[in-house]
mmCIF file of C-alpha atoms in Angstrom:
data_model
loop_
_atom_site.group_PDB
_atom_site.id
_atom_site.type_symbol
_atom_site.label_atom_id
_atom_site.label_comp_id
_atom_site.label_asym_id
_atom_site.label_seq_id
_atom_site.Cartn_x
_atom_site.Cartn_y
_atom_site.Cartn_z
ATOM 1 C CA MET A 1 -17.244 -2.226 5.192
ATOM 2 C CA LYS A 2 -14.860 0.462 6.320
ATOM 3 C CA HIS A 3 -11.583 0.034 4.468
ATOM 4 C CA TRP A 4 -8.375 -0.568 6.386
ATOM 5 C CA ASP A 5 -6.837 2.570 4.880
ATOM 6 C CA GLU A 6 -9.431 4.649 6.713
ATOM 7 C CA LYS A 7 -9.248 2.688 9.958
ATOM 8 C CA ILE A 8 -5.480 2.982 10.098
ATOM 9 C CA VAL A 9 -5.475 6.752 9.675
ATOM 10 C CA ALA A 10 -8.362 7.209 12.098
ATOM 11 C CA MET A 11 -6.549 5.293 14.832
ATOM 12 C CA MET A 12 -2.967 6.415 14.306
ATOM 13 C CA ASN A 13 -3.253 9.219 16.847
ATOM 14 C CA GLY A 14 -3.994 6.613 19.490
ATOM 15 C CA MET A 15 -0.993 4.388 18.785
ATOM 16 C CA THR A 16 1.018 3.181 21.750
ATOM 17 C CA THR A 17 4.789 3.133 21.772
ATOM 18 C CA ASP A 18 5.072 -0.455 22.994
ATOM 19 C CA ALA A 19 5.980 -3.041 20.377
ATOM 20 C CA PRO A 20 3.536 -5.989 20.411
ATOM 21 C CA ASP A 21 4.667 -9.353 21.667
ATOM 22 C CA ASP A 22 3.465 -11.439 18.756
ATOM 23 C CA GLY A 23 4.394 -14.532 16.829
ATOM 24 C CA TYR A 24 3.958 -13.022 13.378
ATOM 25 C CA GLY A 25 6.489 -14.160 10.822
ATOM 26 C CA HIS A 26 8.350 -12.363 8.099
ATOM 27 C CA ILE A 27 7.275 -12.484 4.481
ATOM 28 C CA PRO A 28 9.521 -14.812 2.453
ATOM 29 C CA GLU A 29 11.361 -13.153 -0.420
ATOM 30 C CA GLU A 30 10.234 -14.005 -3.953
ATOM 31 C CA PRO A 31 11.808 -13.108 -7.298
ATOM 32 C CA ASP A 32 10.470 -9.763 -8.490
ATOM 33 C CA LEU A 33 8.449 -9.493 -11.689
ATOM 34 C CA ASP A 34 9.669 -7.234 -14.496
ATOM 35 C CA LEU A 35 6.969 -4.589 -14.792
ATOM 36 C CA THR A 36 8.853 -2.892 -17.633
ATOM 37 C CA ALA A 37 8.169 -5.864 -19.929
ATOM 38 C CA ALA A 38 5.909 -5.153 -22.893
ATOM 39 C CA PHE A 39 3.186 -7.358 -21.394
ATOM 40 C CA LEU A 40 2.631 -9.569 -18.358
ATOM 41 C CA GLN A 41 0.068 -12.353 -18.324
ATOM 42 C CA ILE A 42 -2.035 -11.938 -15.185
ATOM 43 C CA GLY A 43 -5.049 -14.155 -14.721
ATOM 44 C CA GLY A 44 -4.954 -15.054 -18.392
ATOM 45 C CA GLU A 45 -5.054 -11.405 -19.494
ATOM 46 C CA PRO A 46 -2.160 -9.334 -20.912
ATOM 47 C CA TYR A 47 -1.273 -6.245 -18.867
ATOM 48 C CA SER A 48 1.102 -3.427 -19.715
ATOM 49 C CA PHE A 49 2.493 -1.179 -16.958
ATOM 50 C CA GLN A 50 3.543 2.442 -16.939
ATOM 51 C CA GLU A 51 5.230 4.687 -14.396
ATOM 52 C CA THR A 52 2.492 6.876 -12.915
ATOM 53 C CA GLU A 53 2.980 10.128 -10.988
ATOM 54 C CA LEU A 54 1.253 10.284 -7.613
ATOM 55 C CA LEU A 55 0.861 12.995 -4.979
ATOM 56 C CA GLU A 56 1.459 15.791 -7.475
ATOM 57 C CA GLY A 57 4.697 14.228 -8.654
ATOM 58 C CA LYS A 58 6.251 13.592 -5.231
ATOM 59 C CA THR A 59 6.254 9.870 -5.871
ATOM 60 C CA ARG A 60 5.913 7.494 -8.823
ATOM 61 C CA MET A 61 4.840 3.884 -9.179
ATOM 62 C CA MET A 62 4.422 1.315 -11.929
ATOM 63 C CA LEU A 63 0.679 0.723 -12.433
ATOM 64 C CA PRO A 64 -1.310 -1.174 -15.071
ATOM 65 C CA ARG A 65 -2.207 1.124 -17.960
ATOM 66 C CA THR A 66 -5.826 0.034 -17.635
ATOM 67 C CA PHE A 67 -6.059 1.209 -14.003
ATOM 68 C CA LYS A 68 -7.663 4.640 -13.652
ATOM 69 C CA PRO A 69 -8.252 7.065 -10.773
ATOM 70 C CA MET A 70 -11.326 5.971 -8.848
ATOM 71 C CA SER A 71 -14.365 8.128 -9.557
ATOM 72 C CA GLU A 72 -15.685 10.417 -6.845
ATOM 73 C CA HIS A 73 -18.914 8.415 -6.794
ATOM 74 C CA MET A 74 -17.115 5.109 -6.257
ATOM 75 C CA MET A 75 -14.838 6.666 -3.638
ATOM 76 C CA ASN A 76 -17.871 7.866 -1.704
ATOM 77 C CA LEU A 77 -19.302 4.349 -1.783
ATOM 78 C CA LYS A 78 -16.124 2.422 -0.971
ATOM 79 C CA TYR A 79 -14.380 4.970 1.259
ATOM 80 C CA PRO A 80 -17.107 7.049 2.946
ATOM 81 C CA SER A 81 -14.869 8.223 5.802
ATOM 82 C CA GLN A 82 -13.135 11.587 5.922
ATOM 83 C CA HIS A 83 -9.914 9.621 6.417
ATOM 84 C CA ARG A 84 -10.009 7.987 3.003
ATOM 85 C CA PRO A 85 -6.795 7.888 0.938
ATOM 86 C CA SER A 86 -6.032 10.929 -1.176
ATOM 87 C CA THR A 87 -5.266 8.880 -4.303
ATOM 88 C CA ILE A 88 -6.900 5.619 -5.412
ATOM 89 C CA TYR A 89 -6.357 3.758 -8.686
ATOM 90 C CA THR A 90 -8.612 0.850 -9.604
ATOM 91 C CA ASN A 91 -9.395 -1.637 -12.365
ATOM 92 C CA ALA A 92 -12.547 -1.353 -14.477
ATOM 93 C CA GLU A 93 -14.516 -3.606 -12.126
ATOM 94 C CA GLY A 94 -13.372 -1.803 -8.981
ATOM 95 C CA THR A 95 -12.149 -5.073 -7.435
ATOM 96 C CA ILE A 96 -8.401 -4.348 -7.436
ATOM 97 C CA ASN A 97 -7.231 -1.112 -5.859
ATOM 98 C CA ILE A 98 -4.034 0.807 -5.136
ATOM 99 C CA ALA A 99 -4.464 3.557 -2.547
ATOM 100 C CA VAL A 100 -1.937 6.189 -1.492
ATOM 101 C CA ASN A 101 -2.312 8.248 1.669
ATOM 102 C CA HIS A 102 0.210 10.885 2.732
ATOM 103 C CA THR A 103 -1.022 11.332 6.279
ATOM 104 C CA VAL A 104 -0.522 14.297 8.601
ATOM 105 C CA ASN A 105 0.994 12.008 11.218
ATOM 106 C CA PRO A 106 4.660 12.785 11.952
ATOM 107 C CA LEU A 107 7.075 9.985 11.038
ATOM 108 C CA PRO A 108 10.828 10.609 11.031
ATOM 109 C CA GLU A 109 12.550 7.851 9.073
ATOM 110 C CA GLU A 110 14.381 6.606 12.168
ATOM 111 C CA ASP A 111 11.017 5.871 13.829
ATOM 112 C CA LEU A 112 9.844 3.549 11.038
ATOM 113 C CA PRO A 113 10.555 0.251 12.897
ATOM 114 C CA LEU A 114 8.469 1.379 15.862
ATOM 115 C CA PHE A 115 5.758 2.663 13.527
ATOM 116 C CA LYS A 116 5.554 -0.737 11.823
ATOM 117 C CA GLN A 117 5.177 -2.538 15.132
ATOM 118 C CA SER A 118 2.507 -0.077 16.240
ATOM 119 C CA MET A 119 0.587 -0.631 13.015
ATOM 120 C CA ILE A 120 0.719 -4.399 13.541
ATOM 121 C CA GLN A 121 -0.599 -3.804 17.034
ATOM 122 C CA ILE A 122 -3.528 -1.801 15.658
ATOM 123 C CA LEU A 123 -4.342 -4.502 13.121
ATOM 124 C CA ARG A 124 -4.346 -7.363 15.611
ATOM 125 C CA ARG A 125 -6.405 -5.473 18.176
ATOM 126 C CA THR A 126 -9.124 -3.941 16.032
ATOM 127 C CA GLN A 127 -10.182 -6.599 13.540
ATOM 128 C CA LYS A 128 -10.364 -10.336 13.212
ATOM 129 C CA LEU A 129 -7.787 -11.288 10.599
ATOM 130 C CA THR A 130 -8.617 -14.265 8.436
ATOM 131 C CA LYS A 131 -4.926 -14.808 7.764
ATOM 132 C CA TRP A 132 -1.678 -13.044 8.549
ATOM 133 C CA TYR A 133 1.073 -13.579 5.957
ATOM 134 C CA GLY A 134 3.729 -11.616 7.818
ATOM 135 C CA ASP A 135 5.668 -8.380 7.826
ATOM 136 C CA ASP A 136 8.917 -7.329 6.199
ATOM 137 C CA ASP A 137 11.424 -4.517 5.779
ATOM 138 C CA ARG A 138 12.510 -3.399 2.333
ATOM 139 C CA THR A 139 14.004 -0.443 0.489
ATOM 140 C CA VAL A 140 11.979 1.429 -2.140
ATOM 141 C CA GLY A 141 13.359 4.390 -4.034
ATOM 142 C CA GLU A 142 16.411 4.354 -1.729
ATOM 143 C CA ARG A 143 14.135 4.840 1.284
ATOM 144 C CA ALA A 144 13.529 2.500 4.194
ATOM 145 C CA ALA A 145 10.049 0.996 4.113
ATOM 146 C CA ALA A 146 8.056 -1.671 5.932
ATOM 147 C CA THR A 147 5.267 -3.931 4.714
ATOM 148 C CA CYS A 148 2.629 -6.264 6.077
ATOM 149 C CA GLU A 149 0.225 -8.675 4.350
ATOM 150 C CA PHE A 150 -3.059 -10.038 5.624
ATOM 151 C CA LEU A 151 -6.595 -11.141 4.768
ATOM 152 C CA THR A 152 -9.775 -9.650 6.240
ATOM 153 C CA PRO A 153 -13.282 -11.099 5.876
ATOM 154 C CA VAL A 154 -15.876 -9.419 3.656
ATOM 155 C CA VAL A 155 -19.250 -10.665 2.447
ATOM 156 C CA ASN A 156 -18.804 -14.019 0.646
ATOM 157 C CA ALA A 157 -15.033 -13.563 0.315
ATOM 158 C CA ASN A 158 -11.802 -12.414 1.919
ATOM 159 C CA LEU A 159 -9.927 -9.249 1.034
ATOM 160 C CA TYR A 160 -6.158 -9.404 0.592
ATOM 161 C CA HIS A 161 -4.145 -6.369 1.714
ATOM 162 C CA LEU A 162 -0.510 -5.490 1.106
ATOM 163 C CA MET A 163 0.426 -2.314 2.990
ATOM 164 C CA LEU A 164 3.688 -0.411 2.690
ATOM 165 C CA PHE A 165 4.740 2.296 5.144
ATOM 166 C CA THR A 166 7.500 4.827 4.670
ATOM 167 C CA SER A 167 8.357 8.414 5.535
ATOM 168 C CA LEU A 168 7.969 11.355 3.158
ATOM 169 C CA ASP A 169 8.492 14.940 4.294
ATOM 170 C CA GLU A 170 8.712 13.599 7.862
ATOM 171 C CA ARG A 171 5.125 12.288 7.624
ATOM 172 C CA ALA A 172 3.754 8.768 7.336
ATOM 173 C CA LEU A 173 3.116 7.684 3.753
ATOM 174 C CA ILE A 174 0.976 4.565 3.303
ATOM 175 C CA PHE A 175 0.493 2.567 0.095
ATOM 176 C CA THR A 176 -2.196 -0.132 0.104
ATOM 177 C CA PHE A 177 -2.950 -2.794 -2.495
ATOM 178 C CA ASN A 178 -6.114 -4.849 -2.085
ATOM 179 C CA CYS A 179 -8.007 -7.458 -4.045
ATOM 180 C CA THR A 180 -10.334 -10.363 -3.295
ATOM 181 C CA ASP A 181 -8.890 -13.744 -2.437
ATOM 182 C CA LEU A 182 -10.256 -15.015 -5.766
ATOM 183 C CA GLU A 183 -7.724 -12.752 -7.514
ATOM 184 C CA LEU A 184 -4.933 -13.298 -4.998
ATOM 185 C CA ASP A 185 -2.963 -16.027 -6.760
ATOM 186 C CA ASP A 186 -2.752 -13.904 -9.906
ATOM 187 C CA TRP A 187 -1.954 -10.576 -8.243
ATOM 188 C CA LYS A 188 0.097 -11.260 -5.094
ATOM 189 C CA ARG A 189 3.539 -11.128 -6.746
ATOM 190 C CA VAL A 190 2.400 -8.290 -8.998
ATOM 191 C CA ALA A 191 1.396 -6.253 -5.951
ATOM 192 C CA SER A 192 4.811 -6.741 -4.370
ATOM 193 C CA ALA A 193 6.557 -5.732 -7.607
ATOM 194 C CA MET A 194 4.430 -2.584 -7.816
ATOM 195 C CA MET A 195 5.458 -1.659 -4.261
ATOM 196 C CA ASN A 196 9.121 -2.218 -5.172
ATOM 197 C CA SER A 197 8.711 0.108 -8.162
ATOM 198 C CA ILE A 198 7.974 3.156 -5.963
ATOM 199 C CA ARG A 199 10.300 6.090 -6.581
ATOM 200 C CA PHE A 200 10.456 9.587 -5.084
ATOM 201 C CA GLU A 201 10.907 13.061 -6.537
ATOM 202 C CA ILE A 202 12.901 14.997 -3.953
ATOM 203 C CA ASP A 203 12.984 18.784 -3.748
ATOM 204 C CA GLU A 204 16.355 19.952 -5.076
ATOM 205 C CA GLU A 205 16.330 22.852 -2.664
ATOM 206 C CA ARG A 206 16.960 20.376 0.137
ATOM 207 C CA GLY A 207 20.135 19.217 -1.605
ATOM 208 C CA ASP A 208 18.880 15.734 -2.424
ATOM 209 C CA VAL A 209 19.231 13.997 -5.761
ATOM 210 C CA ILE A 210 16.175 13.725 -7.979
ATOM 211 C CA GLU A 211 15.652 10.168 -9.191
ATOM 212 C CA TYR A 212 14.664 9.356 -12.760
#
């Protein structure tokens, strides 16, 4: 199966500028988990999180300490397209993934609402969705961001996706969490908390403040 990360990037150049007329709802807010705690019980297992540098230090995110960069071999199997994400972290079994893709597609921050609607349009038109949870707007690292959550069918299961879109260096930056529906109840709130933990390292030469 071609992963959504690849499909999205492959089709972004063909996005329309019309917002879809849909009945999709917004994701209800839930209390955030504290990823700085010594341990979190997830699926009966203790997990410890650490802030992890991504994209050569341009952004950081709280990830489980046991998650490691996906091997080149596994990336070739799971993401065979040339449009695969530049950074992928995964658990030991390869069933839970966090992908980061700083695309070449221009995205000024003020165009984010239209970008989100265009992405929803792509999703609804190109793949049968098992379930749509909704979309939302949030702030991560003092930047405007948008999210959407949905299930897609895979062999003998469904795959849960939480995607976050934002702008970095005037280009679209996409974070994607995915896991099987068997792991969804344990990881759904964790995934949202990881997205909320995103921070950005801004070039001082541009006059912005570096966050720590």
